[in-house]
Amino acid sequence: MVLKIENLTVKLPKGADREFAIEDVSLNVDKGEIVCVVGESGSGKSVTAFTIMGLIPRKELTPTAGKILLEGEDLLTKDNAEMRKFRGSRIGMIFQEPMTALNPVMKVGKQIEELLTIHTKHNEQERKKIILEAMDAVKLPDPSKIFNTYPHQLSGGQRQRIMIAMALVLEPNLLIADEPTTALDVTTQAEVLALVKEIQRIKGMGVLFITHDFGVVADIADRVVVMQNGLVVEEGSRDKILHSPEHPYTQMLINSVPSLDPPDRSMENVQDTKVVQMSSVHKTYGSLGIFGRGRTVKAVQDVSLDLHGGELVGIVGESGSGKSTLARCLVRLIDPTDGGIMINGKDISTLSRSHLRPQRNEFQIVFQDPYRSLNPRRTIEQSLIEGPMNFGMGRTEAVAKAREVLEIVGISPDAMGRFPHQFSGGQRQRICIARAVVMEPKLIVADEAVSALDVSVQRQVLDLFLDIRQRFGMAMLFITHDLRVAAQVCDRVVVMQHGKVVEQGKTTDVYNNPQHPYTKELLAAAPGRDVKFNQL
Amino acid sequence: MFYVIKRILATIPVMVVVALFVFCIIRLGPGDPASVIAGDYATAEDIQEIRIKLGLADPIPVQMGKWFVQLASGDLGKSYHSNMQVTKLISQRLEPTLLLAATTIILTILVAVPLGTLAAYKAGSWVDKFVMVFSVAGFSIPVFVLGYILVYIFAMELRWLPVQGYRSPFDDSFLQFVKHITMPAVTLSVIYIALISRMTRASVVEVLNEDYVRTARAKGQSEFKILLRHALPNAAVPIVTVLGISIALMIGGVVVTESVYNIPGLGRLVLDAVLSRDYGVIQGLILFFSFIYIFINLLIDLSYTLIDPRIRY
């Protein structure tokens, strides 16, 4: 037994929404075992991980009961100086976002070396040798060159490999991984998951793996612990949790995960009229400058795409594929460098700002982060009526319209006088959708609109999008990195890579019979392929 | 390298504009150097004669043209009063000012950065509050008031330090230099310590919330080394920026401080030149100061690339 947590309770500060961050949590990690802790935001899974490391502010989050036994020693009885000897040497930790978890102004080799200078007495040559071996073990190309690079010079996957090398260089018996692949692209995620699994097999350490993603659970877990509101609700082997969950919460979570198999679609919603016609749109950032020394980035290259009324088209791709840039060009938040964009028969690609403004009600956008896309100082009512009133609607009429749409998105119209912070993330995203819908647009662009939401909420918001589409018959462009989401809601998908469209077609065709190698690679990398999740 | 050359070339047009401004502003102000030189009992003819001698009787554009031709050959002009070269005047007075400024900057960094870092690390505690109260006090107290208070306490009551004056470390003993420079440097540095400790605190507080600080803790690193190796290097860019601005602002502080402590530096030279309407000296000095200012800014900008490898020009 590497780690044994017994009845751990951590108290929240006064004024929080509940008394305990985690309550009566017990879990074990054996040698050579990967234990996944899954749960939605606020479930207490990260608090559990950070309490083990002693990285929580004890004044705010106070452990009040229980034991954390690392190979028999109770970590809760250690003071800070003693805990420092455990951190890094006997417990390694990797974090969610490798870009911010690495010091940006220190060479990565030096950052790994820090561990050796803190915990060992090796001399400089020995240290360097150990670091290069550790880098080699995580399959970083050319370790002696990477030793002297800064984090920003590496790719996301390479940075996370550095983090892993760092966590494992002293060969701890316990590795805590806090959502280590959430910030990575799907193909990189697959590589990192495989790497963690392989190293774990070789070194035989215990891994506590925190995640919200059941696909990842399916790929990596030996055992699964499900948490909700600070409590462990269910625990069991991977197969048991994924295939025959007992607790209703676990069942609900697993049922909410969208399946990678697209359902058969009737296409009855799709009208004949073309709402959007994009012809060879280009967007280049930067300029060469007068000396020709500047750098340019071709974010979008030669993209042509049509959307019919009532059609829901998905654009999938990894970060840097240009999918968001394309969405922003389409609604003219940024100006395309070249190409034509017809919306409802009018070319808006080169309209001046003053001519564009009267057209703005025809296309609306919903952003990723509902916490930042509503003005915190305006009530929901003010946010919702602003748009229609800008286009000449009277106040009473606009308020009536706002109430009607709020009802449709599932928010009580009586809550209209409240401010955004009084709503949950999912409710806020509904309000953002309502804000777009009150404009009665012909087109709604959803830029990663469900990516920041928990899986159960995500499911509801996806249902809402489909419902809105059916009711109002507008075209929707769905930008997402999540192949599962795209599979379930899109009539058609467009796959983008390096600013170009590499494949497009009916969702069922693309998923069941991908043509382009990159599409095949993407689909193969999606975690949890072998587990059947629900179709919408 | 390309960038450095570009930046140095770019200072030329800036200097030309500064020179133009200086020339015009001085002549827009009231007062006539010729009448000051001639004295209270001079006749109108005397004054006119002096004007012609100094070239002040020429039309303004001609004066300007002559001055620019002079500048182009590296000549800052002559004093109207003593007839000395401005470059010579500056080089005579440069040492005390330079050493005062350098001592002040070193003192500021040595005090302000640790103080601000400590306040940030102990954010919200009484240490933090004490540092912030000190900082507000430092902002509010004028240089001349603080100067006289220090003189009263340390020179007149305790008699530890001399009341005024300057000793060169090159001509006199280093101990004498330190004794004479301590009070002026402390006086001048208080406001910059206040400013920079505040800036350091704000910057470090932000950095301490970053993920890589958490990573450093996860490695088992000690808090002191986390501050030293992870927090401060990442907090440095805004601190250095404000430090650069401070050095520029210091030119004003130097004038007052040198007057209070009777130090024969550039500050006194400025003051005397302004009082006697010595156009030649004022023009030369302002140009000189603006050159220093531009040079320091260039150094600050270049230092960013050393502090943060992500910054490239």
PDB file of N, CA, C and O in Angstrom, chain A residues 109-158:
ATOM      1  N   GLY A 109      15.941  22.478 -18.062  1.00  0.00           N
ATOM      2  CA  GLY A 109      16.905  21.583 -17.426  1.00  0.00           C
ATOM      3  C   GLY A 109      17.182  22.007 -15.989  1.00  0.00           C
ATOM      4  O   GLY A 109      17.237  21.188 -15.078  1.00  0.00           O
ATOM      5  N   LYS A 110      17.323  23.320 -15.802  1.00  0.00           N
ATOM      6  CA  LYS A 110      17.584  23.855 -14.466  1.00  0.00           C
ATOM      7  C   LYS A 110      16.399  23.589 -13.545  1.00  0.00           C
ATOM      8  O   LYS A 110      16.565  23.416 -12.339  1.00  0.00           O
ATOM      9  N   GLN A 111      15.197  23.612 -14.128  1.00  0.00           N
ATOM     10  CA  GLN A 111      14.020  23.402 -13.292  1.00  0.00           C
ATOM     11  C   GLN A 111      13.958  21.962 -12.781  1.00  0.00           C
ATOM     12  O   GLN A 111      13.506  21.708 -11.673  1.00  0.00           O
ATOM     13  N   ILE A 112      14.426  21.036 -13.608  1.00  0.00           N
ATOM     14  CA  ILE A 112      14.481  19.655 -13.138  1.00  0.00           C
ATOM     15  C   ILE A 112      15.630  19.520 -12.136  1.00  0.00           C
ATOM     16  O   ILE A 112      15.506  18.869 -11.100  1.00  0.00           O
ATOM     17  N   GLU A 113      16.729  20.195 -12.439  1.00  0.00           N
ATOM     18  CA  GLU A 113      17.914  20.108 -11.582  1.00  0.00           C
ATOM     19  C   GLU A 113      17.618  20.569 -10.157  1.00  0.00           C
ATOM     20  O   GLU A 113      18.184  20.052  -9.186  1.00  0.00           O
ATOM     21  N   GLU A 114      16.697  21.539 -10.036  1.00  0.00           N
ATOM     22  CA  GLU A 114      16.342  22.057  -8.721  1.00  0.00           C
ATOM     23  C   GLU A 114      15.997  20.926  -7.746  1.00  0.00           C
ATOM     24  O   GLU A 114      16.405  20.935  -6.589  1.00  0.00           O
ATOM     25  N   LEU A 115      15.238  19.942  -8.255  1.00  0.00           N
ATOM     26  CA  LEU A 115      14.844  18.819  -7.406  1.00  0.00           C
ATOM     27  C   LEU A 115      16.053  18.087  -6.859  1.00  0.00           C
ATOM     28  O   LEU A 115      16.091  17.687  -5.700  1.00  0.00           O
ATOM     29  N   LEU A 116      17.045  17.888  -7.748  1.00  0.00           N
ATOM     30  CA  LEU A 116      18.229  17.142  -7.328  1.00  0.00           C
ATOM     31  C   LEU A 116      19.061  17.939  -6.341  1.00  0.00           C
ATOM     32  O   LEU A 116      19.637  17.379  -5.411  1.00  0.00           O
ATOM     33  N   THR A 117      19.143  19.263  -6.529  1.00  0.00           N
ATOM     34  CA  THR A 117      19.907  20.062  -5.572  1.00  0.00           C
ATOM     35  C   THR A 117      19.199  20.118  -4.225  1.00  0.00           C
ATOM     36  O   THR A 117      19.853  20.156  -3.185  1.00  0.00           O
ATOM     37  N   ILE A 118      17.868  20.114  -4.234  1.00  0.00           N
ATOM     38  CA  ILE A 118      17.146  20.158  -2.951  1.00  0.00           C
ATOM     39  C   ILE A 118      17.321  18.838  -2.204  1.00  0.00           C
ATOM     40  O   ILE A 118      17.611  18.819  -1.015  1.00  0.00           O
ATOM     41  N   HIS A 119      17.121  17.720  -2.924  1.00  0.00           N
ATOM     42  CA  HIS A 119      16.954  16.454  -2.212  1.00  0.00           C
ATOM     43  C   HIS A 119      18.164  15.523  -2.242  1.00  0.00           C
ATOM     44  O   HIS A 119      18.184  14.536  -1.521  1.00  0.00           O
ATOM     45  N   THR A 120      19.145  15.790  -3.106  1.00  0.00           N
ATOM     46  CA  THR A 120      20.271  14.855  -3.178  1.00  0.00           C
ATOM     47  C   THR A 120      21.603  15.589  -3.041  1.00  0.00           C
ATOM     48  O   THR A 120      21.657  16.810  -3.065  1.00  0.00           O
ATOM     49  N   LYS A 121      22.682  14.812  -2.924  1.00  0.00           N
ATOM     50  CA  LYS A 121      24.006  15.424  -2.798  1.00  0.00           C
ATOM     51  C   LYS A 121      24.844  15.187  -4.057  1.00  0.00           C
ATOM     52  O   LYS A 121      26.073  15.262  -4.006  1.00  0.00           O
ATOM     53  N   HIS A 122      24.203  14.873  -5.161  1.00  0.00           N
ATOM     54  CA  HIS A 122      24.964  14.637  -6.389  1.00  0.00           C
ATOM     55  C   HIS A 122      25.707  15.893  -6.812  1.00  0.00           C
ATOM     56  O   HIS A 122      25.232  17.004  -6.603  1.00  0.00           O
ATOM     57  N   ASN A 123      26.884  15.707  -7.452  1.00  0.00           N
ATOM     58  CA  ASN A 123      27.558  16.870  -8.008  1.00  0.00           C
ATOM     59  C   ASN A 123      26.987  17.209  -9.379  1.00  0.00           C
ATOM     60  O   ASN A 123      26.130  16.501  -9.902  1.00  0.00           O
ATOM     61  N   GLU A 124      27.486  18.300  -9.944  1.00  0.00           N
ATOM     62  CA  GLU A 124      26.857  18.853 -11.136  1.00  0.00           C
ATOM     63  C   GLU A 124      26.802  17.857 -12.298  1.00  0.00           C
ATOM     64  O   GLU A 124      25.786  17.721 -12.969  1.00  0.00           O
ATOM     65  N   GLN A 125      27.931  17.147 -12.499  1.00  0.00           N
ATOM     66  CA  GLN A 125      27.970  16.192 -13.617  1.00  0.00           C
ATOM     67  C   GLN A 125      26.947  15.068 -13.444  1.00  0.00           C
ATOM     68  O   GLN A 125      26.238  14.707 -14.371  1.00  0.00           O
ATOM     69  N   GLU A 126      26.915  14.535 -12.210  1.00  0.00           N
ATOM     70  CA  GLU A 126      25.956  13.455 -11.933  1.00  0.00           C
ATOM     71  C   GLU A 126      24.525  13.939 -12.146  1.00  0.00           C
ATOM     72  O   GLU A 126      23.693  13.245 -12.725  1.00  0.00           O
ATOM     73  N   ARG A 127      24.282  15.169 -11.665  1.00  0.00           N
ATOM     74  CA  ARG A 127      22.934  15.719 -11.812  1.00  0.00           C
ATOM     75  C   ARG A 127      22.536  15.787 -13.285  1.00  0.00           C
ATOM     76  O   ARG A 127      21.459  15.358 -13.681  1.00  0.00           O
ATOM     77  N   LYS A 128      23.450  16.321 -14.069  1.00  0.00           N
ATOM     78  CA  LYS A 128      23.151  16.471 -15.486  1.00  0.00           C
ATOM     79  C   LYS A 128      22.869  15.117 -16.134  1.00  0.00           C
ATOM     80  O   LYS A 128      21.941  14.976 -16.944  1.00  0.00           O
ATOM     81  N   LYS A 129      23.653  14.128 -15.749  1.00  0.00           N
ATOM     82  CA  LYS A 129      23.478  12.799 -16.323  1.00  0.00           C
ATOM     83  C   LYS A 129      22.082  12.260 -15.974  1.00  0.00           C
ATOM     84  O   LYS A 129      21.365  11.753 -16.837  1.00  0.00           O
ATOM     85  N   ILE A 130      21.708  12.423 -14.708  1.00  0.00           N
ATOM     86  CA  ILE A 130      20.393  11.931 -14.267  1.00  0.00           C
ATOM     87  C   ILE A 130      19.268  12.646 -15.018  1.00  0.00           C
ATOM     88  O   ILE A 130      18.291  12.030 -15.456  1.00  0.00           O
ATOM     89  N   ILE A 131      19.428  13.969 -15.189  1.00  0.00           N
ATOM     90  CA  ILE A 131      18.379  14.740 -15.866  1.00  0.00           C
ATOM     91  C   ILE A 131      18.224  14.285 -17.315  1.00  0.00           C
ATOM     92  O   ILE A 131      17.113  14.092 -17.809  1.00  0.00           O
ATOM     93  N   LEU A 132      19.369  14.118 -17.990  1.00  0.00           N
ATOM     94  CA  LEU A 132      19.290  13.701 -19.389  1.00  0.00           C
ATOM     95  C   LEU A 132      18.635  12.320 -19.506  1.00  0.00           C
ATOM     96  O   LEU A 132      17.853  12.071 -20.430  1.00  0.00           O
ATOM     97  N   GLU A 133      18.939  11.436 -18.542  1.00  0.00           N
ATOM     98  CA  GLU A 133      18.292  10.116 -18.564  1.00  0.00           C
ATOM     99  C   GLU A 133      16.789  10.235 -18.355  1.00  0.00           C
ATOM    100  O   GLU A 133      15.988   9.591 -19.042  1.00  0.00           O
ATOM    101  N   ALA A 134      16.403  11.123 -17.404  1.00  0.00           N
ATOM    102  CA  ALA A 134      14.977  11.308 -17.130  1.00  0.00           C
ATOM    103  C   ALA A 134      14.258  11.867 -18.354  1.00  0.00           C
ATOM    104  O   ALA A 134      13.133  11.469 -18.680  1.00  0.00           O
ATOM    105  N   MET A 135      14.924  12.796 -19.053  1.00  0.00           N
ATOM    106  CA  MET A 135      14.328  13.371 -20.262  1.00  0.00           C
ATOM    107  C   MET A 135      14.198  12.309 -21.340  1.00  0.00           C
ATOM    108  O   MET A 135      13.225  12.293 -22.090  1.00  0.00           O
ATOM    109  N   ASP A 136      15.188  11.460 -21.396  1.00  0.00           N
ATOM    110  CA  ASP A 136      15.153  10.384 -22.383  1.00  0.00           C
ATOM    111  C   ASP A 136      14.007   9.418 -22.068  1.00  0.00           C
ATOM    112  O   ASP A 136      13.310   8.947 -22.960  1.00  0.00           O
ATOM    113  N   ALA A 137      13.802   9.160 -20.768  1.00  0.00           N
ATOM    114  CA  ALA A 137      12.763   8.216 -20.365  1.00  0.00           C
ATOM    115  C   ALA A 137      11.359   8.710 -20.734  1.00  0.00           C
ATOM    116  O   ALA A 137      10.459   7.911 -20.976  1.00  0.00           O
ATOM    117  N   VAL A 138      11.159  10.035 -20.757  1.00  0.00           N
ATOM    118  CA  VAL A 138       9.843  10.548 -21.163  1.00  0.00           C
ATOM    119  C   VAL A 138       9.793  10.825 -22.671  1.00  0.00           C
ATOM    120  O   VAL A 138       8.898  11.499 -23.165  1.00  0.00           O
ATOM    121  N   LYS A 139      10.796  10.322 -23.372  1.00  0.00           N
ATOM    122  CA  LYS A 139      10.839  10.366 -24.840  1.00  0.00           C
ATOM    123  C   LYS A 139      10.881  11.787 -25.402  1.00  0.00           C
ATOM    124  O   LYS A 139      10.196  12.115 -26.357  1.00  0.00           O
ATOM    125  N   LEU A 140      11.692  12.617 -24.750  1.00  0.00           N
ATOM    126  CA  LEU A 140      11.936  13.935 -25.324  1.00  0.00           C
ATOM    127  C   LEU A 140      13.057  13.796 -26.337  1.00  0.00           C
ATOM    128  O   LEU A 140      14.065  13.163 -26.047  1.00  0.00           O
ATOM    129  N   PRO A 141      12.886  14.366 -27.524  1.00  0.00           N
ATOM    130  CA  PRO A 141      13.946  14.249 -28.518  1.00  0.00           C
ATOM    131  C   PRO A 141      15.139  15.121 -28.133  1.00  0.00           C
ATOM    132  O   PRO A 141      14.950  16.228 -27.642  1.00  0.00           O
ATOM    133  N   ASP A 142      16.349  14.614 -28.333  1.00  0.00           N
ATOM    134  CA  ASP A 142      17.564  15.394 -28.139  1.00  0.00           C
ATOM    135  C   ASP A 142      17.629  16.082 -26.769  1.00  0.00           C
ATOM    136  O   ASP A 142      17.643  17.308 -26.668  1.00  0.00           O
ATOM    137  N   PRO A 143      17.695  15.295 -25.678  1.00  0.00           N
ATOM    138  CA  PRO A 143      17.656  15.869 -24.329  1.00  0.00           C
ATOM    139  C   PRO A 143      18.705  16.945 -24.068  1.00  0.00           C
ATOM    140  O   PRO A 143      18.405  17.949 -23.440  1.00  0.00           O
ATOM    141  N   SER A 144      19.944  16.763 -24.581  1.00  0.00           N
ATOM    142  CA  SER A 144      20.970  17.739 -24.231  1.00  0.00           C
ATOM    143  C   SER A 144      20.648  19.103 -24.848  1.00  0.00           C
ATOM    144  O   SER A 144      21.076  20.136 -24.327  1.00  0.00           O
ATOM    145  N   LYS A 145      19.894  19.106 -25.935  1.00  0.00           N
ATOM    146  CA  LYS A 145      19.496  20.392 -26.513  1.00  0.00           C
ATOM    147  C   LYS A 145      18.319  20.982 -25.729  1.00  0.00           C
ATOM    148  O   LYS A 145      18.289  22.161 -25.407  1.00  0.00           O
ATOM    149  N   ILE A 146      17.358  20.122 -25.396  1.00  0.00           N
ATOM    150  CA  ILE A 146      16.176  20.592 -24.673  1.00  0.00           C
ATOM    151  C   ILE A 146      16.532  21.077 -23.273  1.00  0.00           C
ATOM    152  O   ILE A 146      15.903  21.980 -22.746  1.00  0.00           O
ATOM    153  N   PHE A 147      17.584  20.518 -22.704  1.00  0.00           N
ATOM    154  CA  PHE A 147      18.049  20.943 -21.382  1.00  0.00           C
ATOM    155  C   PHE A 147      18.173  22.457 -21.308  1.00  0.00           C
ATOM    156  O   PHE A 147      17.819  23.075 -20.318  1.00  0.00           O
ATOM    157  N   ASN A 148      18.656  23.072 -22.387  1.00  0.00           N
ATOM    158  CA  ASN A 148      18.913  24.510 -22.375  1.00  0.00           C
ATOM    159  C   ASN A 148      17.817  25.346 -23.009  1.00  0.00           C
ATOM    160  O   ASN A 148      18.044  26.483 -23.392  1.00  0.00           O
ATOM    161  N   THR A 149      16.617  24.807 -23.136  1.00  0.00           N
ATOM    162  CA  THR A 149      15.542  25.617 -23.716  1.00  0.00           C
ATOM    163  C   THR A 149      14.647  26.166 -22.605  1.00  0.00           C
ATOM    164  O   THR A 149      14.652  25.681 -21.487  1.00  0.00           O
ATOM    165  N   TYR A 150      13.884  27.201 -22.967  1.00  0.00           N
ATOM    166  CA  TYR A 150      12.889  27.753 -22.051  1.00  0.00           C
ATOM    167  C   TYR A 150      11.530  27.153 -22.394  1.00  0.00           C
ATOM    168  O   TYR A 150      11.306  26.732 -23.540  1.00  0.00           O
ATOM    169  N   PRO A 151      10.612  27.127 -21.426  1.00  0.00           N
ATOM    170  CA  PRO A 151       9.319  26.474 -21.668  1.00  0.00           C
ATOM    171  C   PRO A 151       8.597  26.972 -22.937  1.00  0.00           C
ATOM    172  O   PRO A 151       7.986  26.179 -23.647  1.00  0.00           O
ATOM    173  N   HIS A 152       8.677  28.283 -23.222  1.00  0.00           N
ATOM    174  CA  HIS A 152       7.902  28.783 -24.366  1.00  0.00           C
ATOM    175  C   HIS A 152       8.442  28.291 -25.698  1.00  0.00           C
ATOM    176  O   HIS A 152       7.790  28.440 -26.722  1.00  0.00           O
ATOM    177  N   GLN A 153       9.649  27.716 -25.667  1.00  0.00           N
ATOM    178  CA  GLN A 153      10.210  27.213 -26.926  1.00  0.00           C
ATOM    179  C   GLN A 153       9.785  25.780 -27.212  1.00  0.00           C
ATOM    180  O   GLN A 153      10.127  25.232 -28.240  1.00  0.00           O
ATOM    181  N   LEU A 154       9.013  25.194 -26.277  1.00  0.00           N
ATOM    182  CA  LEU A 154       8.590  23.798 -26.444  1.00  0.00           C
ATOM    183  C   LEU A 154       7.102  23.731 -26.769  1.00  0.00           C
ATOM    184  O   LEU A 154       6.359  24.670 -26.513  1.00  0.00           O
ATOM    185  N   SER A 155       6.672  22.606 -27.291  1.00  0.00           N
ATOM    186  CA  SER A 155       5.252  22.412 -27.552  1.00  0.00           C
ATOM    187  C   SER A 155       4.556  21.983 -26.261  1.00  0.00           C
ATOM    188  O   SER A 155       5.210  21.615 -25.280  1.00  0.00           O
ATOM    189  N   GLY A 156       3.220  22.026 -26.281  1.00  0.00           N
ATOM    190  CA  GLY A 156       2.465  21.659 -25.086  1.00  0.00           C
ATOM    191  C   GLY A 156       2.793  20.255 -24.596  1.00  0.00           C
ATOM    192  O   GLY A 156       2.968  20.030 -23.399  1.00  0.00           O
ATOM    193  N   GLY A 157       2.898  19.323 -25.520  1.00  0.00           N
ATOM    194  CA  GLY A 157       3.198  17.953 -25.141  1.00  0.00           C
ATOM    195  C   GLY A 157       4.596  17.820 -24.557  1.00  0.00           C
ATOM    196  O   GLY A 157       4.799  17.110 -23.573  1.00  0.00           O
ATOM    197  N   GLN A 158       5.552  18.543 -25.157  1.00  0.00           N
ATOM    198  CA  GLN A 158       6.930  18.498 -24.646  1.00  0.00           C
ATOM    199  C   GLN A 158       6.999  19.085 -23.247  1.00  0.00           C
ATOM    200  O   GLN A 158       7.703  18.565 -22.373  1.00  0.00           O
TER     201      GLN A 158
END
